[in-house]
mmCIF file with all atom_site columns, C-alpha atoms in Angstrom:
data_model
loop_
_atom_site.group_PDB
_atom_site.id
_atom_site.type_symbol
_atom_site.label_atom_id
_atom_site.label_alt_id
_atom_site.label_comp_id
_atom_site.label_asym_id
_atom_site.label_entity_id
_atom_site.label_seq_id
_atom_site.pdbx_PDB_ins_code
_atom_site.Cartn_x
_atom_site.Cartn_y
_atom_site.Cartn_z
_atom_site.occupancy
_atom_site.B_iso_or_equiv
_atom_site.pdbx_formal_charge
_atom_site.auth_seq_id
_atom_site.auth_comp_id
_atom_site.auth_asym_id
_atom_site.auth_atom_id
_atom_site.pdbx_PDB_model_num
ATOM 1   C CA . UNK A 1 1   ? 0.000   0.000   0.000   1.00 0.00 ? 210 UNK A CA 1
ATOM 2   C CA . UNK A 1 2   ? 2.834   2.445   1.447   1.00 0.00 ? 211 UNK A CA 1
ATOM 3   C CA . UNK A 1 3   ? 4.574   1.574   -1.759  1.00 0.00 ? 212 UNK A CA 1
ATOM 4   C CA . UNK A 1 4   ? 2.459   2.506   -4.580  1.00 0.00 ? 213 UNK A CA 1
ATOM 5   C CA . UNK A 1 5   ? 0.953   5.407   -2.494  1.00 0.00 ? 214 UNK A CA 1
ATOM 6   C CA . UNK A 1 6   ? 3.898   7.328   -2.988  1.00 0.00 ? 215 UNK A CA 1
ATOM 7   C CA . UNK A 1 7   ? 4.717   6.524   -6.138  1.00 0.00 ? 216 UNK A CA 1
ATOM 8   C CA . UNK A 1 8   ? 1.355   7.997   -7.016  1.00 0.00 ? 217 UNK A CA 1
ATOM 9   C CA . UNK A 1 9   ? 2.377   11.371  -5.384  1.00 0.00 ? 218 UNK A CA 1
ATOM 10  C CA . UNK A 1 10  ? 4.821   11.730  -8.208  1.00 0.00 ? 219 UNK A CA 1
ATOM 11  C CA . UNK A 1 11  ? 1.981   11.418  -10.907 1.00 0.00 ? 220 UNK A CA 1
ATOM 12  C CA . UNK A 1 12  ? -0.706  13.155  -9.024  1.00 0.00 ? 221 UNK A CA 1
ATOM 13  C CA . UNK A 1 13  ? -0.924  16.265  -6.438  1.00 0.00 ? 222 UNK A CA 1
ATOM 14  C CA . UNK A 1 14  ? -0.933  14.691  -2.765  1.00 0.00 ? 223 UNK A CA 1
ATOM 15  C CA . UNK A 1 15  ? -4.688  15.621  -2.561  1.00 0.00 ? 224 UNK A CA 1
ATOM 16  C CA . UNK A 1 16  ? -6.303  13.922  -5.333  1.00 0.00 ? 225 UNK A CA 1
ATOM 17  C CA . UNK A 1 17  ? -3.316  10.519  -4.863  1.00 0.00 ? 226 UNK A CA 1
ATOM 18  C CA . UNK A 1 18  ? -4.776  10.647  -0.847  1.00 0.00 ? 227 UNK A CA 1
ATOM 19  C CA . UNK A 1 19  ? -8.458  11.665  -2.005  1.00 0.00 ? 228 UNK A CA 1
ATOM 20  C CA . UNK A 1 20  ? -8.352  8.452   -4.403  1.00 0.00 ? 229 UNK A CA 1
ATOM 21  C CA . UNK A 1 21  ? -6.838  6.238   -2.158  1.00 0.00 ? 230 UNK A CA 1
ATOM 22  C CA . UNK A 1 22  ? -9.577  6.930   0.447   1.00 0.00 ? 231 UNK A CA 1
ATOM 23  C CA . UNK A 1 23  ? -12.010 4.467   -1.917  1.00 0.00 ? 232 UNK A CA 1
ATOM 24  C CA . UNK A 1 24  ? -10.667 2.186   -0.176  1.00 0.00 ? 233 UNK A CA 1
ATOM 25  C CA . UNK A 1 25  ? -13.764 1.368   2.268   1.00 0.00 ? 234 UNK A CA 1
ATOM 26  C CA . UNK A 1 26  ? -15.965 0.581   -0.733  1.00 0.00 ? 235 UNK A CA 1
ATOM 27  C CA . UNK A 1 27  ? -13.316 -1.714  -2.079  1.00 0.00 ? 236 UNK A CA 1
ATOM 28  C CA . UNK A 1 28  ? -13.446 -3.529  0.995   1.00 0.00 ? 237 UNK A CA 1
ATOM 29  C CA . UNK A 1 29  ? -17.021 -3.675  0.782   1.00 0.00 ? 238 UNK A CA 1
ATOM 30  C CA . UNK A 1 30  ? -17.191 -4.991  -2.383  1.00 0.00 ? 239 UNK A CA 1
ATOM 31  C CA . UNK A 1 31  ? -14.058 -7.773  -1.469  1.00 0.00 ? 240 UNK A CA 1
ATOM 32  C CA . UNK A 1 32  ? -15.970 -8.998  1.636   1.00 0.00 ? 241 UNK A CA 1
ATOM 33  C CA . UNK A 1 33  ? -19.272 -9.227  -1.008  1.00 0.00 ? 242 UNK A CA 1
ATOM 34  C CA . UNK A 1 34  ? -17.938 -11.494 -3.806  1.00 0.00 ? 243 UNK A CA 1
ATOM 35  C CA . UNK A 1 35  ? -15.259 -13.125 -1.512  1.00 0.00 ? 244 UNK A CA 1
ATOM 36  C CA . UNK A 1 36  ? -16.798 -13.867 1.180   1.00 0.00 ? 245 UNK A CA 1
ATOM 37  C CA . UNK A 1 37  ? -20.435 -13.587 0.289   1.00 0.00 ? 246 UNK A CA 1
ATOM 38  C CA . UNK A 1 38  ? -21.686 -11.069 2.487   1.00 0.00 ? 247 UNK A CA 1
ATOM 39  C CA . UNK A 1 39  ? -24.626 -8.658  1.838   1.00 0.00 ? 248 UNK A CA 1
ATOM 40  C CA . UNK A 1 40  ? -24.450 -5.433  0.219   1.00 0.00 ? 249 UNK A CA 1
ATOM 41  C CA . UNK A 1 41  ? -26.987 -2.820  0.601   1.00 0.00 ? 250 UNK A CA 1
ATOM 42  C CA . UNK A 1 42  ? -28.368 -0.476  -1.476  1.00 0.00 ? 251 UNK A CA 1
ATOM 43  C CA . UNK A 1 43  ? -26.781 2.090   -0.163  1.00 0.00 ? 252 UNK A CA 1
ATOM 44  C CA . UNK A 1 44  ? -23.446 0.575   -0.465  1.00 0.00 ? 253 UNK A CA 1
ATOM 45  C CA . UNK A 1 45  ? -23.893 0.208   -3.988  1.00 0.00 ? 254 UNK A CA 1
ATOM 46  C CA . UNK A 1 46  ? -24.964 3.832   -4.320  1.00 0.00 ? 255 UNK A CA 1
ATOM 47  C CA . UNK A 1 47  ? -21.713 5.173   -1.898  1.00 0.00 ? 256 UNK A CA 1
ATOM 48  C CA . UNK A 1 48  ? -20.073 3.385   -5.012  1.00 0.00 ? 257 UNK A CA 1
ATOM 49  C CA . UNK A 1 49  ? -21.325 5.261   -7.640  1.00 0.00 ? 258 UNK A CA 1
ATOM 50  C CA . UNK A 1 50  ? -21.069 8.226   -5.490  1.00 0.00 ? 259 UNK A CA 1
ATOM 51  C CA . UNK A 1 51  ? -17.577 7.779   -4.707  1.00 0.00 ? 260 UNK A CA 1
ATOM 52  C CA . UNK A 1 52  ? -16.327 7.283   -8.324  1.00 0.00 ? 261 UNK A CA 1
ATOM 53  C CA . UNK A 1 53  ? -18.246 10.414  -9.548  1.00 0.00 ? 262 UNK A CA 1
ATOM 54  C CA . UNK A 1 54  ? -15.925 12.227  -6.876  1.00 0.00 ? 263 UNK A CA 1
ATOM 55  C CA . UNK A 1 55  ? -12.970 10.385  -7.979  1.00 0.00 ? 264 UNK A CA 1
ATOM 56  C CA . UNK A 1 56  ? -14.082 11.921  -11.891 1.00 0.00 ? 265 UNK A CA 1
ATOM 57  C CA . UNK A 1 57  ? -14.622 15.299  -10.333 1.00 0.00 ? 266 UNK A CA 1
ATOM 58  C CA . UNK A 1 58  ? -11.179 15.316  -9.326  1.00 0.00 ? 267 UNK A CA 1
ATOM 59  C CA . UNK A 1 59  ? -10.299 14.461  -12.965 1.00 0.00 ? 268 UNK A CA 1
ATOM 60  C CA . UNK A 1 60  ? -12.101 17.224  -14.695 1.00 0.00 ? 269 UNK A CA 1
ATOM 61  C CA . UNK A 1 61  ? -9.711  20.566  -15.316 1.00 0.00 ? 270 UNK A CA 1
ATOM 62  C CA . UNK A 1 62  ? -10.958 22.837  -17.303 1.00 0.00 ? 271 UNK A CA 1
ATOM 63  C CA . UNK A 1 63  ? -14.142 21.287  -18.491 1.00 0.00 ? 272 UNK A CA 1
ATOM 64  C CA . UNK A 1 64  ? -11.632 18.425  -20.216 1.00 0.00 ? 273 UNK A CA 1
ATOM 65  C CA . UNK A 1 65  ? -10.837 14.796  -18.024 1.00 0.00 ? 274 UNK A CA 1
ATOM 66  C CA . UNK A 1 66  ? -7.340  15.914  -17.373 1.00 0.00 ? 275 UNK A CA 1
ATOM 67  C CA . UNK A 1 67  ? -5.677  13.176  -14.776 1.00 0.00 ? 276 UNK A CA 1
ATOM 68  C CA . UNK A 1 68  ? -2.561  11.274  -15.178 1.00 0.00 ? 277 UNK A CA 1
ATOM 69  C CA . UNK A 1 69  ? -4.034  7.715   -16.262 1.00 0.00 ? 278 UNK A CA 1
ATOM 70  C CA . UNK A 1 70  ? -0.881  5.869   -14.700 1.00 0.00 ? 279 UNK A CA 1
ATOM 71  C CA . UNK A 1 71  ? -1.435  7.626   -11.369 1.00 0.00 ? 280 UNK A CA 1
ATOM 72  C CA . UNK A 1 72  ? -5.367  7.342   -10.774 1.00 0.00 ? 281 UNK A CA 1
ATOM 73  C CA . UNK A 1 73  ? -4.506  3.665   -11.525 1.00 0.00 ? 282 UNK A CA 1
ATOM 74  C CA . UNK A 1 74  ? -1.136  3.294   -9.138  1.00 0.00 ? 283 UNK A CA 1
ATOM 75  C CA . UNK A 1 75  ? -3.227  5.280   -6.413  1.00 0.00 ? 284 UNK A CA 1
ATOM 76  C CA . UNK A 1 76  ? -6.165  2.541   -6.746  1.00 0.00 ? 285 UNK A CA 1
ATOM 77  C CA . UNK A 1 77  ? -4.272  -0.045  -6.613  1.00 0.00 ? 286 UNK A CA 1
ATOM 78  C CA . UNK A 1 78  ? -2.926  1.739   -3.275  1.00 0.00 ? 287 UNK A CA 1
ATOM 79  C CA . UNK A 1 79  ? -6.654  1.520   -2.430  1.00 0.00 ? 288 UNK A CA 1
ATOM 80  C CA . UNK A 1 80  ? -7.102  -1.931  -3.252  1.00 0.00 ? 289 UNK A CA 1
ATOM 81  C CA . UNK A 1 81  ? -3.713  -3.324  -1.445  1.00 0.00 ? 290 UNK A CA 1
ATOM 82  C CA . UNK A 1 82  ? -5.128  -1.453  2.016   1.00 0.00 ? 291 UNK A CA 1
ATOM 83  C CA . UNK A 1 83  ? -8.472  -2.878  1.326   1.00 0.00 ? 292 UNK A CA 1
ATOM 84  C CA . UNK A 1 84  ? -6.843  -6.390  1.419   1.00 0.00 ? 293 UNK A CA 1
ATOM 85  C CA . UNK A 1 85  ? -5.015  -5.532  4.355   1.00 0.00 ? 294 UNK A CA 1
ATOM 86  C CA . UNK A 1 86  ? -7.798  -4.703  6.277   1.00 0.00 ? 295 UNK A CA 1
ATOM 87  C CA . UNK A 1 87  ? -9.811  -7.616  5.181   1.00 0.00 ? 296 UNK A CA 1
ATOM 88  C CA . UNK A 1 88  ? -7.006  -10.095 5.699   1.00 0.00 ? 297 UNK A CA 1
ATOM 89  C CA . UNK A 1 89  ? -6.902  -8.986  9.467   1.00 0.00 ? 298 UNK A CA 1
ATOM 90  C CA . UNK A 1 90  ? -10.489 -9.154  10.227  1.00 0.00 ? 299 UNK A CA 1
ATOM 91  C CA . UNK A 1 91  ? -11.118 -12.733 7.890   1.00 0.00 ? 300 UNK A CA 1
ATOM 92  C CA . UNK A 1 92  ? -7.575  -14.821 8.565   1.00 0.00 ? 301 UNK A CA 1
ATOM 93  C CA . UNK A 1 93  ? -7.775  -14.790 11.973  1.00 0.00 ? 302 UNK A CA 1
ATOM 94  C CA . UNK A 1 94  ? -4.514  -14.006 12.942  1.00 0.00 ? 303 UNK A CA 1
ATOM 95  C CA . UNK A 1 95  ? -3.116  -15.401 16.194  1.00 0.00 ? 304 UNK A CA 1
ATOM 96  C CA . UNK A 1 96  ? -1.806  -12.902 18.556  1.00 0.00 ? 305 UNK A CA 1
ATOM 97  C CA . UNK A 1 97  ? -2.359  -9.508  20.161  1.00 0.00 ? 306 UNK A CA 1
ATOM 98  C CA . UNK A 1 98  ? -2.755  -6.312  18.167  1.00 0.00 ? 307 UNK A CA 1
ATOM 99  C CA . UNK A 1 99  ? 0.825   -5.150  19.217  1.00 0.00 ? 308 UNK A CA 1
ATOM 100 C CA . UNK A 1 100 ? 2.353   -8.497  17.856  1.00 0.00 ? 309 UNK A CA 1
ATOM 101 C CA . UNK A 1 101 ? 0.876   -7.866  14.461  1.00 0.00 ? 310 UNK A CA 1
ATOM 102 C CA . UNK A 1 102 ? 1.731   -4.318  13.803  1.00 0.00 ? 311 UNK A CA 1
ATOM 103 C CA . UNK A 1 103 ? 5.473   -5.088  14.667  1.00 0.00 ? 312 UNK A CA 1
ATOM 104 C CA . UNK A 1 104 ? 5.720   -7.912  12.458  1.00 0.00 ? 313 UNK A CA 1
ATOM 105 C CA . UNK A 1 105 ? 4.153   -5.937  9.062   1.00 0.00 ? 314 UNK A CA 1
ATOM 106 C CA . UNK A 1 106 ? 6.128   -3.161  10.898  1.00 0.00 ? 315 UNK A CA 1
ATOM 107 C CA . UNK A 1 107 ? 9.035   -5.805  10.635  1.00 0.00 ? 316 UNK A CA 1
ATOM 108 C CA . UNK A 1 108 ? 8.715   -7.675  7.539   1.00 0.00 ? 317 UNK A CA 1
ATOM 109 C CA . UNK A 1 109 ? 7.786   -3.895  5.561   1.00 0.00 ? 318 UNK A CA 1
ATOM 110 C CA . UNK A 1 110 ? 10.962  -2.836  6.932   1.00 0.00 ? 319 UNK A CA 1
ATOM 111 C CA . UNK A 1 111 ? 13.247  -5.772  5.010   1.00 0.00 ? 320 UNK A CA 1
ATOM 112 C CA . UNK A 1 112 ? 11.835  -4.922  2.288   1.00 0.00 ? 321 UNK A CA 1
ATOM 113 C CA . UNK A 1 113 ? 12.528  -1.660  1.797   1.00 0.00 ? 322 UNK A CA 1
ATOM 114 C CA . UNK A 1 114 ? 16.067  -2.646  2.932   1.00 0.00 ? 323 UNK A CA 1
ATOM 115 C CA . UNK A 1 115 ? 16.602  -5.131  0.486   1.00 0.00 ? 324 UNK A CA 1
ATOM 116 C CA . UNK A 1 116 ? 14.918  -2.542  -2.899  1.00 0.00 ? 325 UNK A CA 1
ATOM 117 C CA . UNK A 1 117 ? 17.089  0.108   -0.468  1.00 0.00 ? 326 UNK A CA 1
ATOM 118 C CA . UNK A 1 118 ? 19.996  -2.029  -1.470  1.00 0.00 ? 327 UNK A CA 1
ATOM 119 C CA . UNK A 1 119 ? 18.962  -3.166  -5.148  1.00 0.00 ? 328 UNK A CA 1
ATOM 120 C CA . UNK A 1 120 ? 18.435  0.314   -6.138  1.00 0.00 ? 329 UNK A CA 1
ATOM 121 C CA . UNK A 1 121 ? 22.169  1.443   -4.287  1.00 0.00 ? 330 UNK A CA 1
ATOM 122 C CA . UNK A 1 122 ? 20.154  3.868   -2.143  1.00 0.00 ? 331 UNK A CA 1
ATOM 123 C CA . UNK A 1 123 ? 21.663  5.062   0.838   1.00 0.00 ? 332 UNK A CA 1
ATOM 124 C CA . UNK A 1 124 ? 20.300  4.163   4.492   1.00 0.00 ? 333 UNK A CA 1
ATOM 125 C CA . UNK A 1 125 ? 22.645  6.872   6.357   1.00 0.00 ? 334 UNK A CA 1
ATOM 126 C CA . UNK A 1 126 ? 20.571  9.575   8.290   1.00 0.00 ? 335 UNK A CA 1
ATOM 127 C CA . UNK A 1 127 ? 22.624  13.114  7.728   1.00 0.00 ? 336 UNK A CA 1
ATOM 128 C CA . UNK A 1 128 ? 22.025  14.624  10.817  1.00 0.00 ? 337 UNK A CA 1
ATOM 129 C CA . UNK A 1 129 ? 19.575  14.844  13.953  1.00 0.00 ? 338 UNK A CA 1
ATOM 130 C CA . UNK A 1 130 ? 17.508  17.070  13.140  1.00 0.00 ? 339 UNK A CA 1
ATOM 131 C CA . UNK A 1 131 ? 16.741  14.635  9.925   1.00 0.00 ? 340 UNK A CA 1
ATOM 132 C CA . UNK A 1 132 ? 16.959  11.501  12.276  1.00 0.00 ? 341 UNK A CA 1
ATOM 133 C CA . UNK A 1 133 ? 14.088  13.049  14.732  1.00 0.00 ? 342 UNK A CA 1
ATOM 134 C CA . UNK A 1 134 ? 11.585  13.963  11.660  1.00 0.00 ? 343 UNK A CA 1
ATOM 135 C CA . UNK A 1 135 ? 11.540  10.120  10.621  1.00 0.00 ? 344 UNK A CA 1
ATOM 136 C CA . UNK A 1 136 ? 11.278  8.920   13.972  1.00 0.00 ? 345 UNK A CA 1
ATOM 137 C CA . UNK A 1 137 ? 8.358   11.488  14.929  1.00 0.00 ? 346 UNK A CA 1
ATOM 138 C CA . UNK A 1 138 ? 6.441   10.406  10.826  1.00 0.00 ? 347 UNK A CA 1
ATOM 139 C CA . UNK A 1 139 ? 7.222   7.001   11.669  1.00 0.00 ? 348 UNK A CA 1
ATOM 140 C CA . UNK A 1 140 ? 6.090   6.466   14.892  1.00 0.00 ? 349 UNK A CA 1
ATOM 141 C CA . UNK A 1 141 ? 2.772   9.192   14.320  1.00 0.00 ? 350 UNK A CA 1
ATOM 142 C CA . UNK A 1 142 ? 1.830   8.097   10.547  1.00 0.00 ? 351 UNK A CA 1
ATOM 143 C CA . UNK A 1 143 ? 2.623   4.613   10.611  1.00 0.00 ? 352 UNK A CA 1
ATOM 144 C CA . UNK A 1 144 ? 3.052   2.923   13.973  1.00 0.00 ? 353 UNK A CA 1
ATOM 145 C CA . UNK A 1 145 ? 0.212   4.467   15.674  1.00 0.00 ? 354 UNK A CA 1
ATOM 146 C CA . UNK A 1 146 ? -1.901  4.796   12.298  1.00 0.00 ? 355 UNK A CA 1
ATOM 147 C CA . UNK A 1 147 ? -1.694  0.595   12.175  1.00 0.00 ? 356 UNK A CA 1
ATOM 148 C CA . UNK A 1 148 ? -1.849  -0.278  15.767  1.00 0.00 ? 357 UNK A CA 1
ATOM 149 C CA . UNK A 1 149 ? -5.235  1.268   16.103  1.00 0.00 ? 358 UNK A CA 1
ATOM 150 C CA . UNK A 1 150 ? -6.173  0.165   12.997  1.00 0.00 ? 359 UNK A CA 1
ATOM 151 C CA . UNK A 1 151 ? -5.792  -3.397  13.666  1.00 0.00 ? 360 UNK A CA 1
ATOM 152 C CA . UNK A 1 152 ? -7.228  -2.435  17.256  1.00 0.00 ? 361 UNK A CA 1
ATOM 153 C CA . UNK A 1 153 ? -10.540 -1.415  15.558  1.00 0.00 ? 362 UNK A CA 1
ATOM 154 C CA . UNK A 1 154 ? -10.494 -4.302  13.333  1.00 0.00 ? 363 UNK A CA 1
ATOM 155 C CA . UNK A 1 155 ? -10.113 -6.897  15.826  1.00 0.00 ? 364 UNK A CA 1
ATOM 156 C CA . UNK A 1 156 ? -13.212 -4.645  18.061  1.00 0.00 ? 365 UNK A CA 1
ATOM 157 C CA . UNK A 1 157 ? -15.855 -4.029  15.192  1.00 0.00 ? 366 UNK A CA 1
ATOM 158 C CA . UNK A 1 158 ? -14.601 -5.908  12.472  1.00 0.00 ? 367 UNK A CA 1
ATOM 159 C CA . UNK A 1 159 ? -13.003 -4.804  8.794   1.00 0.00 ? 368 UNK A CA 1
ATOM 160 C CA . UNK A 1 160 ? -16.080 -2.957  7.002   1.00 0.00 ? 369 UNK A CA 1
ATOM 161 C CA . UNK A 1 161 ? -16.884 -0.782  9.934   1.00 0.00 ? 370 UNK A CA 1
ATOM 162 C CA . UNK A 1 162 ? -13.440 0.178   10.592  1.00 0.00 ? 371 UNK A CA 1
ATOM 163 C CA . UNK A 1 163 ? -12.555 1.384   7.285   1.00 0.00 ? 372 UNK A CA 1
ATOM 164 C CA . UNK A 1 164 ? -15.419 3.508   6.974   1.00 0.00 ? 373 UNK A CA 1
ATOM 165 C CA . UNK A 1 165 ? -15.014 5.053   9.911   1.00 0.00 ? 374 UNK A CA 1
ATOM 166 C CA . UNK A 1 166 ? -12.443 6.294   7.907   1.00 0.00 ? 375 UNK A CA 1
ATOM 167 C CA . UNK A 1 167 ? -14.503 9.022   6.344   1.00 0.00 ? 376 UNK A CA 1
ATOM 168 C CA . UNK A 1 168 ? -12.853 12.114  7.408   1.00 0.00 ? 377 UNK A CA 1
ATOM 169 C CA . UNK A 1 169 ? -9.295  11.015  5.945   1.00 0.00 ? 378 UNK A CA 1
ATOM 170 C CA . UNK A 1 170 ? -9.682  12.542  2.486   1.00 0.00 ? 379 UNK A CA 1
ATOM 171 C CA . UNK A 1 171 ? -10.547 15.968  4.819   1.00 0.00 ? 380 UNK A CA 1
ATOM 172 C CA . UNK A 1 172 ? -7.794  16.195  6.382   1.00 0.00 ? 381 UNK A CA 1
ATOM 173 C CA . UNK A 1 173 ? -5.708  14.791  3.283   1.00 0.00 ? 382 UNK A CA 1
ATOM 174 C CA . UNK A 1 174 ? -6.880  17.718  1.443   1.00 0.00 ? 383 UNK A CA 1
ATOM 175 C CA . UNK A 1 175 ? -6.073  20.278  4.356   1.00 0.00 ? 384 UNK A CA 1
ATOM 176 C CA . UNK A 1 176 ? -2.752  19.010  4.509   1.00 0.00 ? 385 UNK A CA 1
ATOM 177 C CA . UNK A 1 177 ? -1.585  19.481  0.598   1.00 0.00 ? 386 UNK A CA 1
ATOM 178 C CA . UNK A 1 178 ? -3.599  23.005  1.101   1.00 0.00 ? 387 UNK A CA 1
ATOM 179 C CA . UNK A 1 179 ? -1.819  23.918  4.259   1.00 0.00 ? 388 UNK A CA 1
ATOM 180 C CA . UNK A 1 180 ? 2.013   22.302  3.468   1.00 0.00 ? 389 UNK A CA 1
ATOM 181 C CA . UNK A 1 181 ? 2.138   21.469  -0.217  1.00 0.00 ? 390 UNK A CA 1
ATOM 182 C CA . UNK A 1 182 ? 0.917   24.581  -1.457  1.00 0.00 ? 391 UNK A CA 1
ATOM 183 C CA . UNK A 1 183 ? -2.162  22.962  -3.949  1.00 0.00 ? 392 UNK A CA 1
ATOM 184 C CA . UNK A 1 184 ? -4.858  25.057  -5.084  1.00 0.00 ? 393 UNK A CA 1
ATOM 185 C CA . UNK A 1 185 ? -7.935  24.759  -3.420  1.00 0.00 ? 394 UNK A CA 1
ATOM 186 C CA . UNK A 1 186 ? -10.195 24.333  -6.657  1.00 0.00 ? 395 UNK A CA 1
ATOM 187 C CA . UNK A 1 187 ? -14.075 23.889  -7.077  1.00 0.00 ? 396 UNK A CA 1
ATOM 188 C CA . UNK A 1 188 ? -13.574 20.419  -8.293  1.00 0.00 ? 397 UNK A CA 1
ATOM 189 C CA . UNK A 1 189 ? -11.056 19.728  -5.945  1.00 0.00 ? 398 UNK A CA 1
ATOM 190 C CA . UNK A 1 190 ? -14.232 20.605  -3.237  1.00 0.00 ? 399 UNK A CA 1
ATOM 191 C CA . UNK A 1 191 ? -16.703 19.240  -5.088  1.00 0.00 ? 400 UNK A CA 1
ATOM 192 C CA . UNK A 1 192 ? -15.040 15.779  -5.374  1.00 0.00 ? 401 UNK A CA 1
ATOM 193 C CA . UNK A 1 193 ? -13.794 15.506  -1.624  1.00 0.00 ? 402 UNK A CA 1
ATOM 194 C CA . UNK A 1 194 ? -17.557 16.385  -0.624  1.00 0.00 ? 403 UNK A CA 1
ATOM 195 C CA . UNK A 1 195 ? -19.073 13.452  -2.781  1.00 0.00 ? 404 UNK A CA 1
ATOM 196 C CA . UNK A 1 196 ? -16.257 11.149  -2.258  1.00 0.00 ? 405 UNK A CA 1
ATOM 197 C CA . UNK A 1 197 ? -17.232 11.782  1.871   1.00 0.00 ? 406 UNK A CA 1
ATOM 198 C CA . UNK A 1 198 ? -20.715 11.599  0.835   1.00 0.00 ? 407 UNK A CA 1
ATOM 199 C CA . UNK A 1 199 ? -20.360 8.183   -0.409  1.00 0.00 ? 408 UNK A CA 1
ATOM 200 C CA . UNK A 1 200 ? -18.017 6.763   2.884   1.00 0.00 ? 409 UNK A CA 1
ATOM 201 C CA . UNK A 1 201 ? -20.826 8.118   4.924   1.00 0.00 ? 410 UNK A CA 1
ATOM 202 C CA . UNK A 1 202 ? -23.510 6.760   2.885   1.00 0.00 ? 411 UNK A CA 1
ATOM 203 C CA . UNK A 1 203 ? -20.981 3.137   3.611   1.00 0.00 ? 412 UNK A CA 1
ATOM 204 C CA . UNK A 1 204 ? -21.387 3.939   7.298   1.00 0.00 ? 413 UNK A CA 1
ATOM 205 C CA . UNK A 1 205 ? -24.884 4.488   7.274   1.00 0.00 ? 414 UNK A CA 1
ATOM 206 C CA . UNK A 1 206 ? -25.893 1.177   5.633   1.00 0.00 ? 415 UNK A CA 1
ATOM 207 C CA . UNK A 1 207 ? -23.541 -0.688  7.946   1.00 0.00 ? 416 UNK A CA 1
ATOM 208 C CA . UNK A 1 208 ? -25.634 0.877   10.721  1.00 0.00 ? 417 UNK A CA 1
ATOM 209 C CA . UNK A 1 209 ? -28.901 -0.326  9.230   1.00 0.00 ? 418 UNK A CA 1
ATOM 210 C CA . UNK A 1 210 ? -27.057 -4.094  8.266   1.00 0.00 ? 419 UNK A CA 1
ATOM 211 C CA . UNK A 1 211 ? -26.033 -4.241  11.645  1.00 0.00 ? 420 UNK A CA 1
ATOM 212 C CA . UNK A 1 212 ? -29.168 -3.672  13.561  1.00 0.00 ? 421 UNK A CA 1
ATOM 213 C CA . UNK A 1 213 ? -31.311 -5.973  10.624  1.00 0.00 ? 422 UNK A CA 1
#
């Protein structure tokens, strides 16, 4: 997921690659629907259709579908690789406490970026301190305590419910690029964030109503 999430940043602005890859509760939707045969409400299906009209918003510049093809499709499959994530947790079982299985994907993520680290003759020295204290504050804020809740919630309410709950990531997302990366705050750019929310909530709503039929 981490991967091909920022290898989408270099195609698209980090709003719409984040915005995009915030499908990701409908994808898991749909995986625990054909996979593993679980309903799917009408509103799910319409938080679908909802969600990739946002996703086309975002596309439109200038009255003209204007998106790097190769990045809407690395960010999805971003989306997709999360999805499975997610759904792997909640489905497979895994033995062991919450804390044991964030450090092992911590773990096992961490060889392999060593070894492509290594393949690609990239260089794992840290500069200086100041340098050494940003990564440990992003890793330990975006990642360590981003997945050890996440797996938390899983384990507590299950895989569809926690990624919906999601719904307020594309928000902030989009706050973020405004407030650090410097991207234009655009009508479509709006437009496509509120639908895309629209739809999550619509996914939250429906899993309210599922869970109470």
């Amino acid at each position: 997921m981490s991967e091909f999430l920022f290898l989408g940043y270099d195609y698209l602005t980090p709003g719409i690659a984040s915005t995009i890859f915030f499908v990701y509760p409908v994808i898991v939707a749909l995986i625990v629907f054909f996979v593993f045969k679980e309903a799917i409400t009408k509103l799910t299906v319409l938080s679908l259709f909802i969600t990739i009209f946002g996703v086309f918003i975002l596309s439109i510049k200038d009255s003209v579908f204007d998106i790097n093809i190769l990045g809407l499709c690395i960010a999805t499959l971003s989306a997709v690789f999360y999805a499975l994530y997610i759904v792997t947790v909640n489905k497979v079982k895994i033995e062991g406490s919450s804390l044991k299985i964030t450090f092992y994907s911590m773990l096992f993520s961490s060889f392999y970026y060593l070894i492509k680290a290594l393949l690609m003759g990239g260089s794992l020295i840290i500069p200086d301190v100041k340098i050494f204290f940003n990564l440990s504050l992003f890793a330990l804020v975006t990642t360590v305590l981003s997945i050890l809740t996440l797996v938390y919630a899983i384990k507590l309410i299950g895989s569809t419910p926690t990624s919906i709950m999601g719904a307020l990531e594309p928000i902030v997302a989009v706050a973020v690029s405004i407030l650090f990366f410097r991207e234009d705050f655009t009508l479509n750019l709006a437009i496509g964030v509120g639908l895309i929310t629209f739809g999550v909530v619509l996914s939250i709503v429906s899993e309210k109503r599922k869970s109470k039929g």
